[in-house]
Tab-separated table of C-alpha atoms and ligand atoms in Angstrom:
chain	number	residue	atom	x	y	z
A	1	MET	CA	0.000	0.000	0.000
A	2	GLU	CA	2.830	2.327	0.872
A	3	ASN	CA	4.522	1.410	-2.408
A	4	TYR	CA	1.312	2.003	-4.303
A	5	SER	CA	0.907	5.515	-2.984
A	6	ARG	CA	4.459	6.461	-3.947
A	7	ARG	CA	4.189	5.022	-7.459
A	8	SER	CA	4.200	7.679	-10.177
A	9	ARG	CA	3.151	7.296	-13.808
A	10	ILE	CA	6.212	8.378	-15.742
A	11	LEU	CA	6.541	8.986	-19.485
A	12	ILE	CA	10.053	8.654	-20.926
A	13	THR	CA	10.376	9.868	-24.515
A	14	GLY	CA	13.341	8.357	-26.337
A	15	GLY	CA	13.084	5.547	-23.788
A	16	ALA	CA	14.540	2.883	-26.110
A	17	GLY	CA	17.739	4.874	-26.639
A	18	PHE	CA	21.031	4.683	-24.798
A	19	LEU	CA	20.214	6.991	-21.864
A	20	GLY	CA	16.456	6.367	-21.986
A	21	SER	CA	16.806	2.615	-21.501
A	22	HIS	CA	18.971	3.106	-18.404
A	23	LEU	CA	16.445	5.609	-17.060
A	24	CYS	CA	13.535	3.162	-17.670
A	25	GLU	CA	15.431	0.522	-15.716
A	26	ARG	CA	16.243	2.876	-12.839
A	27	LEU	CA	12.686	4.200	-12.442
A	28	LEU	CA	11.133	0.721	-12.686
A	29	ASN	CA	13.504	-0.377	-9.927
A	30	ASP	CA	12.347	2.618	-7.886
A	31	GLY	CA	8.805	1.205	-8.139
A	32	HIS	CA	7.191	3.469	-10.760
A	33	ASP	CA	4.910	2.844	-13.754
A	34	ILE	CA	6.791	3.548	-16.962
A	35	ILE	CA	5.540	4.462	-20.413
A	36	CYS	CA	8.528	4.169	-22.727
A	37	LEU	CA	7.851	6.110	-25.934
A	38	ASP	CA	10.096	5.855	-28.984
A	39	ASN	CA	9.963	6.024	-32.788
A	40	PHE	CA	13.045	3.738	-32.987
A	41	PHE	CA	15.008	6.163	-35.183
A	42	THR	CA	18.211	5.525	-33.239
A	43	GLY	CA	16.840	3.491	-30.347
A	44	THR	CA	16.237	-0.242	-30.481
A	45	LYS	CA	13.995	-2.788	-28.797
A	46	ASP	CA	17.149	-4.692	-27.819
A	47	ASN	CA	17.862	-1.948	-25.265
A	48	ILE	CA	14.610	-2.588	-23.426
A	49	ALA	CA	13.878	-6.236	-24.350
A	50	HIS	CA	14.614	-7.293	-20.763
A	51	LEU	CA	11.917	-4.893	-19.471
A	52	LEU	CA	9.073	-5.867	-21.810
A	53	ASP	CA	7.586	-8.459	-19.456
A	54	HIS	CA	7.704	-6.193	-16.422
A	55	PRO	CA	4.106	-5.554	-15.248
A	56	HIS	CA	4.787	-1.824	-14.777
A	57	PHE	CA	6.466	-1.264	-18.147
A	58	GLU	CA	4.655	-0.215	-21.309
A	59	LEU	CA	6.242	0.376	-24.708
A	60	MET	CA	4.667	2.843	-27.138
A	61	ARG	CA	5.800	3.461	-30.730
A	62	HIS	CA	5.205	7.153	-31.332
A	63	ASP	CA	6.927	10.204	-32.808
A	64	VAL	CA	7.035	13.194	-30.422
A	65	THR	CA	6.508	15.620	-33.308
A	66	PHE	CA	2.853	14.463	-33.216
A	67	PRO	CA	0.498	15.213	-30.302
A	68	LEU	CA	0.151	12.626	-27.579
A	69	TYR	CA	-2.687	12.193	-25.105
A	70	VAL	CA	-1.826	10.086	-22.050
A	71	GLU	CA	-2.280	10.679	-18.315
A	72	VAL	CA	1.018	10.974	-16.461
A	73	ASP	CA	2.606	12.524	-13.360
A	74	GLU	CA	6.098	13.070	-14.753
A	75	ILE	CA	7.669	13.384	-18.203
A	76	TYR	CA	11.333	12.895	-19.063
A	77	ASN	CA	11.796	14.277	-22.588
A	78	LEU	CA	14.834	12.546	-24.079
A	79	ALA	CA	13.641	11.947	-27.646
A	80	CYS	CA	16.232	13.275	-30.086
A	81	PRO	CA	19.100	11.682	-31.991
A	82	ALA	CA	22.271	12.594	-30.102
A	83	SER	CA	25.245	11.729	-32.275
A	84	PRO	CA	26.356	14.006	-35.133
A	85	ILE	CA	25.995	11.223	-37.743
A	86	HIS	CA	22.413	10.553	-36.694
A	87	TYR	CA	21.231	14.116	-36.131
A	88	GLN	CA	22.740	15.287	-39.427
A	89	PHE	CA	21.123	12.419	-41.376
A	90	ASP	CA	17.784	14.311	-41.492
A	91	PRO	CA	18.511	17.740	-39.982
A	92	VAL	CA	15.007	19.108	-40.546
A	93	GLN	CA	13.522	16.197	-38.607
A	94	THR	CA	16.112	16.822	-35.855
A	95	THR	CA	14.927	20.410	-35.378
A	96	LYS	CA	11.300	19.269	-35.530
A	97	THR	CA	11.959	16.620	-32.901
A	98	SER	CA	13.510	19.157	-30.533
A	99	VAL	CA	11.064	22.005	-31.153
A	100	HIS	CA	7.709	20.378	-32.059
A	101	GLY	CA	8.541	17.553	-29.665
A	102	ALA	CA	9.078	20.046	-26.835
A	103	ILE	CA	5.843	21.902	-27.672
A	104	ASN	CA	3.818	18.678	-27.627
A	105	MET	CA	5.366	17.392	-24.410
A	106	LEU	CA	4.944	20.804	-22.762
A	107	GLY	CA	1.319	20.885	-23.936
A	108	LEU	CA	0.864	17.455	-22.387
A	109	ALA	CA	2.518	18.622	-19.148
A	110	LYS	CA	0.297	21.707	-19.094
A	111	ARG	CA	-2.887	19.650	-19.466
A	112	THR	CA	-1.917	16.949	-16.957
A	113	ARG	CA	0.039	19.302	-14.627
A	114	ALA	CA	2.935	16.827	-14.877
A	115	LYS	CA	6.457	17.737	-13.884
A	116	ILE	CA	8.615	17.815	-17.017
A	117	PHE	CA	12.348	17.207	-17.532
A	118	GLN	CA	14.276	18.230	-20.635
A	119	ALA	CA	17.440	16.471	-21.793
A	120	SER	CA	19.359	19.509	-23.002
A	121	THR	CA	23.009	19.443	-23.908
A	122	SER	CA	26.421	21.014	-23.484
A	123	GLU	CA	26.092	21.787	-27.214
A	124	VAL	CA	24.042	24.838	-26.208
A	125	TYR	CA	27.464	26.342	-25.325
A	126	GLY	CA	28.709	25.669	-28.888
A	127	ASP	CA	32.471	26.176	-29.260
A	128	PRO	CA	32.851	27.920	-25.898
A	129	GLU	CA	35.056	30.937	-25.146
A	130	VAL	CA	34.605	30.342	-21.401
A	131	HIS	CA	36.193	27.328	-19.782
A	132	PRO	CA	34.879	25.377	-17.891
A	133	GLN	CA	31.316	26.278	-18.822
A	134	PRO	CA	28.988	27.548	-16.071
A	135	GLU	CA	25.216	27.621	-16.681
A	136	SER	CA	25.345	31.432	-16.831
A	137	TYR	CA	27.442	31.312	-20.039
A	138	TRP	CA	25.240	31.971	-23.109
A	139	GLY	CA	27.399	30.072	-25.556
A	140	LYS	CA	28.962	30.580	-28.974
A	141	VAL	CA	26.819	28.702	-31.452
A	142	ASN	CA	26.837	28.835	-35.247
A	143	PRO	CA	23.167	29.209	-36.265
A	144	ILE	CA	23.641	27.995	-39.868
A	145	GLY	CA	26.212	25.185	-39.738
A	146	PRO	CA	25.824	21.390	-39.939
A	147	ARG	CA	25.551	21.074	-36.122
A	148	SER	CA	22.953	23.858	-35.854
A	149	CYS	CA	19.900	21.611	-36.291
A	150	TYR	CA	20.853	19.974	-33.010
A	151	ASP	CA	22.364	22.923	-31.118
A	152	GLU	CA	19.717	25.490	-32.039
A	153	GLY	CA	16.914	22.926	-31.724
A	154	LYS	CA	18.002	22.222	-28.152
A	155	ARG	CA	18.416	25.950	-27.419
A	156	CYS	CA	14.893	26.639	-28.697
A	157	ALA	CA	13.567	23.756	-26.582
A	158	GLU	CA	15.106	25.401	-23.502
A	159	THR	CA	13.394	28.685	-24.490
A	160	LEU	CA	10.058	26.875	-24.753
A	161	PHE	CA	10.525	25.223	-21.362
A	162	PHE	CA	11.173	28.565	-19.668
A	163	ASP	CA	8.317	30.287	-21.525
A	164	TYR	CA	5.883	27.531	-20.496
A	165	ARG	CA	7.041	28.070	-16.945
A	166	ARG	CA	6.660	31.878	-17.114
A	167	GLN	CA	3.389	31.752	-19.056
A	168	HIS	CA	1.708	28.655	-17.618
A	169	GLY	CA	3.522	27.992	-14.319
A	170	LEU	CA	4.826	24.564	-15.355
A	171	ASN	CA	7.172	22.653	-13.070
A	172	ILE	CA	10.207	22.287	-15.363
A	173	LYS	CA	13.630	20.676	-14.940
A	174	VAL	CA	16.343	21.366	-17.527
A	175	ALA	CA	19.572	19.345	-17.523
A	176	ARG	CA	22.516	20.248	-19.765
A	177	ILE	CA	24.140	16.885	-20.370
A	178	PHE	CA	27.832	16.592	-21.198
A	179	ASN	CA	29.324	13.643	-23.128
A	180	THR	CA	28.095	10.434	-21.514
A	181	TYR	CA	29.160	6.876	-22.254
A	182	GLY	CA	28.385	3.338	-21.135
A	183	PRO	CA	26.757	0.070	-22.182
A	184	ARG	CA	24.065	0.384	-24.929
A	185	MET	CA	25.808	3.165	-26.793
A	186	HIS	CA	25.401	2.550	-30.515
A	187	PRO	CA	28.414	0.732	-31.979
A	188	ASN	CA	28.326	2.787	-35.180
A	189	ASP	CA	27.026	6.207	-34.256
A	190	GLY	CA	30.447	7.773	-34.759
A	191	ARG	CA	30.848	8.910	-31.125
A	192	VAL	CA	34.383	8.911	-29.928
A	193	VAL	CA	34.049	6.393	-27.067
A	194	SER	CA	32.168	3.810	-29.157
A	195	ASN	CA	34.436	4.343	-32.186
A	196	PHE	CA	37.655	3.919	-30.210
A	197	ILE	CA	36.435	0.823	-28.318
A	198	VAL	CA	35.137	-0.910	-31.457
A	199	GLN	CA	38.319	-0.043	-33.382
A	200	ALA	CA	40.522	-1.240	-30.512
A	201	LEU	CA	38.633	-4.528	-30.103
A	202	ARG	CA	39.010	-5.197	-33.827
A	203	HIS	CA	42.682	-4.130	-33.764
A	204	GLU	CA	41.814	-1.619	-36.496
A	205	PRO	CA	43.379	1.870	-36.624
A	206	ILE	CA	42.013	4.262	-33.971
A	207	THR	CA	40.852	7.425	-35.748
A	208	LEU	CA	41.864	10.709	-34.121
A	209	TYR	CA	40.107	13.629	-35.769
A	210	GLY	CA	42.475	16.570	-36.179
A	211	ASP	CA	45.589	16.457	-34.024
A	212	GLY	CA	43.717	14.755	-31.154
A	213	THR	CA	44.473	17.519	-28.639
A	214	GLN	CA	40.829	18.638	-28.398
A	215	THR	CA	39.309	17.769	-25.029
A	216	ARG	CA	36.060	16.306	-23.727
A	217	SER	CA	34.774	15.308	-20.285
A	218	PHE	CA	33.180	11.869	-20.112
A	219	CYS	CA	30.471	10.919	-17.619
A	220	TYR	CA	29.518	7.304	-16.922
A	221	VAL	CA	25.829	6.609	-17.577
A	222	ASP	CA	24.946	5.481	-14.006
A	223	ASP	CA	26.233	8.772	-12.583
A	224	LEU	CA	24.219	10.756	-15.106
A	225	ILE	CA	20.966	8.884	-14.420
A	226	GLU	CA	21.403	9.551	-10.694
A	227	GLY	CA	21.677	13.251	-11.592
A	228	PHE	CA	18.457	13.079	-13.660
A	229	VAL	CA	16.497	11.579	-10.770
A	230	ARG	CA	17.890	14.042	-8.242
A	231	LEU	CA	16.998	16.967	-10.493
A	232	MET	CA	13.460	15.665	-11.064
A	233	ASN	CA	12.970	15.218	-7.303
A	234	ALA	CA	14.582	18.529	-6.331
A	235	ASP	CA	12.651	21.413	-4.877
A	236	ASP	CA	9.987	22.809	-7.288
A	237	GLY	CA	11.781	26.147	-7.285
A	238	PHE	CA	14.910	24.624	-8.810
A	239	THR	CA	14.392	24.497	-12.571
A	240	GLY	CA	17.975	24.442	-13.798
A	241	PRO	CA	19.424	24.685	-16.368
A	242	VAL	CA	22.005	22.620	-14.573
A	243	ASN	CA	25.137	21.028	-15.988
A	244	LEU	CA	25.383	17.259	-15.519
A	245	GLY	CA	28.711	15.797	-16.504
A	246	ASN	CA	32.035	14.612	-15.228
A	247	PRO	CA	34.573	17.418	-14.865
A	248	GLY	CA	37.538	15.088	-15.580
A	249	GLU	CA	38.897	16.424	-18.890
A	250	PHE	CA	40.874	14.343	-21.386
A	251	THR	CA	42.374	14.878	-24.825
A	252	MET	CA	41.289	12.425	-27.528
A	253	ILE	CA	44.866	11.098	-27.593
A	254	GLU	CA	44.640	10.303	-23.870
A	255	LEU	CA	41.290	8.574	-24.391
A	256	ALA	CA	42.707	6.498	-27.253
A	257	GLU	CA	45.693	5.423	-25.151
A	258	ARG	CA	43.462	4.380	-22.246
A	259	VAL	CA	41.135	2.373	-24.479
A	260	LYS	CA	44.151	0.712	-26.096
A	261	GLY	CA	45.579	-0.177	-22.694
A	262	LEU	CA	42.327	-1.594	-21.310
A	263	THR	CA	41.595	-3.693	-24.405
A	264	GLY	CA	45.190	-4.847	-24.926
A	265	SER	CA	44.777	-3.724	-28.512
A	266	ARG	CA	47.395	-3.704	-31.275
A	267	SER	CA	45.644	-0.765	-32.996
A	268	GLU	CA	47.745	2.144	-34.256
A	269	LEU	CA	46.588	5.753	-33.879
A	270	ILE	CA	45.870	7.539	-37.169
A	271	HIS	CA	44.656	11.072	-37.929
A	272	LYS	CA	41.588	12.078	-39.942
A	273	PRO	CA	40.238	15.566	-40.772
A	274	LEU	CA	38.541	17.495	-37.963
A	275	PRO	CA	34.764	17.870	-38.597
A	276	THR	CA	33.311	21.384	-39.143
A	277	ASP	CA	32.573	23.346	-35.948
A	278	ASP	CA	34.112	20.637	-33.742
A	279	PRO	CA	34.493	22.259	-30.276
A	280	LYS	CA	38.134	22.444	-29.159
A	281	GLN	CA	37.493	21.915	-25.490
A	282	ARG	CA	34.610	21.111	-23.204
A	283	GLN	CA	34.362	20.669	-19.451
A	284	PRO	CA	31.329	21.154	-17.214
A	285	ASP	CA	31.401	23.502	-14.267
A	286	THR	CA	29.395	21.345	-11.835
A	287	THR	CA	29.285	23.813	-8.928
A	288	LEU	CA	25.518	24.271	-9.268
A	289	ALA	CA	24.740	20.521	-9.359
A	290	ARG	CA	26.911	19.973	-6.318
A	291	ALA	CA	25.219	22.770	-4.381
A	292	GLN	CA	21.595	22.157	-5.403
A	293	LEU	CA	21.473	18.393	-5.925
A	294	GLU	CA	24.420	17.234	-3.849
A	295	TRP	CA	25.362	15.400	-7.010
A	296	GLU	CA	28.842	14.523	-8.098
A	297	PRO	CA	29.963	11.833	-10.533
A	298	ALA	CA	31.619	8.907	-8.737
A	299	VAL	CA	32.829	6.704	-11.595
A	300	LYS	CA	36.328	7.385	-12.951
A	301	LEU	CA	36.991	7.080	-16.685
A	302	GLU	CA	38.862	3.775	-16.396
A	303	GLU	CA	36.164	2.253	-14.117
A	304	GLY	CA	33.425	3.206	-16.562
A	305	LEU	CA	35.328	2.130	-19.661
A	306	GLN	CA	35.594	-1.454	-18.349
A	307	PRO	CA	31.854	-2.381	-18.399
A	308	THR	CA	31.498	-0.421	-21.630
A	309	ILE	CA	34.231	-2.504	-23.253
A	310	VAL	CA	32.600	-5.714	-21.950
A	311	TYR	CA	29.316	-4.586	-23.544
A	312	PHE	CA	30.946	-3.965	-26.933
A	313	GLU	CA	32.862	-7.254	-26.764
A	314	ARG	CA	29.570	-9.142	-26.316
A	315	LEU	CA	27.891	-7.129	-29.063
A	316	LEU	CA	30.680	-7.766	-31.575
A	317	LYS	CA	30.734	-11.499	-30.716
A	318	ALA	CA	26.961	-11.751	-31.152
A	319	ARG	CA	27.337	-10.306	-34.637
B	401	LIG	P1	19.888	7.959	-28.438
B	401	LIG	O1	19.953	8.280	-29.886
B	401	LIG	O2	20.377	6.632	-28.003
B	401	LIG	O3	18.430	8.150	-27.874
B	401	LIG	C1	17.478	9.010	-28.411
B	401	LIG	C2	16.181	8.235	-28.542
B	401	LIG	O4	15.153	9.115	-29.051
B	401	LIG	C3	16.272	7.067	-29.510
B	401	LIG	O5	15.723	5.919	-28.908
B	401	LIG	C4	15.458	7.523	-30.714
B	401	LIG	O6	14.886	6.466	-31.437
B	401	LIG	C5	14.434	8.422	-30.051
B	401	LIG	N1	13.847	9.435	-30.963
B	401	LIG	C6	14.509	10.244	-31.840
B	401	LIG	N2	13.635	11.045	-32.467
B	401	LIG	C7	12.400	10.739	-31.964
B	401	LIG	C8	11.096	11.216	-32.226
B	401	LIG	N3	10.874	12.189	-33.128
B	401	LIG	N4	10.057	10.673	-31.544
B	401	LIG	C9	10.268	9.682	-30.629
B	401	LIG	N5	11.486	9.192	-30.356
B	401	LIG	C10	12.536	9.723	-31.018
B	401	LIG	O7	20.688	9.113	-27.674
B	401	LIG	P2	21.031	9.287	-26.140
B	401	LIG	O8	22.490	9.405	-26.057
B	401	LIG	O9	20.323	8.286	-25.331
B	401	LIG	O10	20.417	10.731	-25.863
B	401	LIG	C11	19.191	10.914	-25.167
B	401	LIG	C12	18.956	12.419	-24.979
B	401	LIG	O11	20.031	12.981	-24.226
B	401	LIG	C13	18.878	13.189	-26.283
B	401	LIG	O12	17.892	14.176	-26.172
B	401	LIG	C14	20.236	13.832	-26.384
B	401	LIG	O13	20.196	15.036	-27.112
B	401	LIG	C15	20.595	14.058	-24.932
B	401	LIG	N6	22.043	14.126	-24.717
B	401	LIG	C16	22.811	13.006	-24.743
B	401	LIG	C17	24.179	13.093	-24.544
B	401	LIG	C18	25.093	11.896	-24.548
B	401	LIG	O14	26.301	12.039	-24.345
B	401	LIG	N7	24.602	10.691	-24.723
B	401	LIG	C19	24.775	14.361	-24.352
B	401	LIG	C20	23.950	15.482	-24.348
B	401	LIG	C21	22.592	15.346	-24.524
B	402	LIG	N1	-0.688	18.483	-26.749
B	402	LIG	C1	-0.461	17.129	-26.657
B	402	LIG	N2	-1.026	16.440	-25.612
B	402	LIG	C2	-1.788	17.030	-24.662
B	402	LIG	C3	-2.028	18.425	-24.771
B	402	LIG	C4	-1.437	19.121	-25.833
B	402	LIG	O1	0.240	16.535	-27.458
B	402	LIG	O2	-2.248	16.340	-23.767
B	402	LIG	C5	-0.072	19.219	-27.844
B	402	LIG	C6	-1.108	19.955	-28.686
B	402	LIG	O3	-1.205	19.275	-29.908
B	402	LIG	C7	-0.526	21.314	-28.890
B	402	LIG	C8	0.764	21.357	-28.081
B	402	LIG	O4	0.752	20.212	-27.275
B	402	LIG	O5	-0.182	21.522	-30.223
B	402	LIG	C9	0.866	22.570	-27.220
B	402	LIG	O6	-0.226	22.593	-26.337
B	402	LIG	P1	-0.731	23.934	-25.680
B	402	LIG	O7	-1.924	23.610	-24.873
B	402	LIG	O8	0.372	24.621	-25.006
B	402	LIG	O9	-1.054	24.841	-26.923
B	402	LIG	P2	-2.337	25.005	-27.822
B	402	LIG	O10	-3.076	23.700	-27.836
B	402	LIG	O11	-3.097	26.088	-27.152
B	402	LIG	O12	-1.759	25.356	-29.140
B	403	LIG	N1	36.480	12.062	-32.467
B	403	LIG	C1	37.664	11.469	-32.842
B	403	LIG	N2	37.607	10.249	-33.455
B	403	LIG	C2	36.446	9.595	-33.675
B	403	LIG	C3	35.228	10.198	-33.276
B	403	LIG	C4	35.285	11.441	-32.672
B	403	LIG	O1	38.760	12.020	-32.636
B	403	LIG	O2	36.483	8.487	-34.222
B	403	LIG	C5	36.532	13.373	-31.773
B	403	LIG	C6	35.586	14.419	-32.323
B	403	LIG	O3	36.186	15.127	-33.391
B	403	LIG	C7	35.370	15.299	-31.104
B	403	LIG	C8	35.465	14.327	-29.929
B	403	LIG	O4	36.109	13.165	-30.442
B	403	LIG	O5	36.398	16.240	-30.993
B	403	LIG	C9	34.103	13.941	-29.365
B	403	LIG	O6	33.269	13.549	-30.423
B	403	LIG	P1	31.796	12.980	-30.224
B	403	LIG	O7	31.162	12.912	-31.580
B	403	LIG	O8	31.847	11.756	-29.415
B	403	LIG	O9	31.073	14.070	-29.323
B	403	LIG	P2	30.857	15.658	-29.453
B	403	LIG	O10	31.724	16.218	-30.551
B	403	LIG	O11	29.415	15.814	-29.728
B	403	LIG	O12	31.271	16.161	-28.122
């Protein structure tokens, strides 16, 4: 009975994706009813196959750019392709997913009075002139480049979230997610962690784009999901935007060397051209998350790479 009263009906858009599937698992374990919504553009049923028989799990094939009428208490809006290869495949659809998707989910939240979480991104800072990036930094984003469909789509979604709060009093939660990795990343989405691990396991050349001195900060998925849940459960007055990421900063050369070491790979490092508008450095300032959510990532890069490598080993063997 006590469990019943604490059970919330939670909608997770993009629930069959990398982060979404981990979030479904976490919230089911916490005793909630989950509606996992996905159009399977980049997500796959494999990610949630183990949850399909759970009595409190429901899978719904739907595209967030179309209206949706369900009754829920909370919405986590994660639907959006996240890797450059995928979001640039159909850039118009990417913007629609971020913008129309946000409008529909905010409309749903307004009608049901649900609390609503937005998976925003460090890409809202673009190629930053401020380092590390605090939430108060407005960013340096190219509005007309190949990454703009994603960056500007996510920026507009943030605008919509804050306007729905100002105009309609919605309870919103906006997380700016920095590069996250872990099991269930796509093996061929072109992201650096998945690329390097797959290349290393196959003893193929590891591809450094540019000179490999650009930096990123990598957060393990379990740490990130803990941050999501803390933000959603934080005081109503705390809306974010709040950075969620691991402040440990590495060059791509350092990442390649670590992956090589952990896999015992014979791969050589080779250089390929740097993609357009590729940010030179990125590191979250997590002061706000620490103060407001008492959240701090606990998993070090090497600790998180190990289960990720095991996941890719299994995946490659199964193929
Ligand atoms: P992902 O591609 O694995 O997941 C996105 C999911 O959304 C997929 O299952 C996809 O099929 C679904 N989707 C896409 N368009 C949709 C639509 N129109 N309607 C319904 N479903 C749709 O990516 P991810 O890494 O799990 O990212 C999840 C969210 O987190 C995204 O919004 C992304 O922008 C954000 N994010 C992720 C990272 C990261 O490092 N993984 C960093 C910053 C932000
Ligand atoms: N919407 C939805 N589900 C709902 C309520 C609204 O998908 O339960 C969509 C609806 O199609 C609308 C959008 O959300 O286009 C924005 O809704 P809102 O009420 O803010 O705007 P309005 O309907 O007044 O345009
Ligand atoms: N990168 C790389 N080799 C690869 C894939 C990516 O050197 O095989 C670089 C890429 O140029 C970028 C960094 O790794 O500087 C992170 O790329 P990713 O696409 O994972 O994330 P994002 O650029 O969105 O942070």
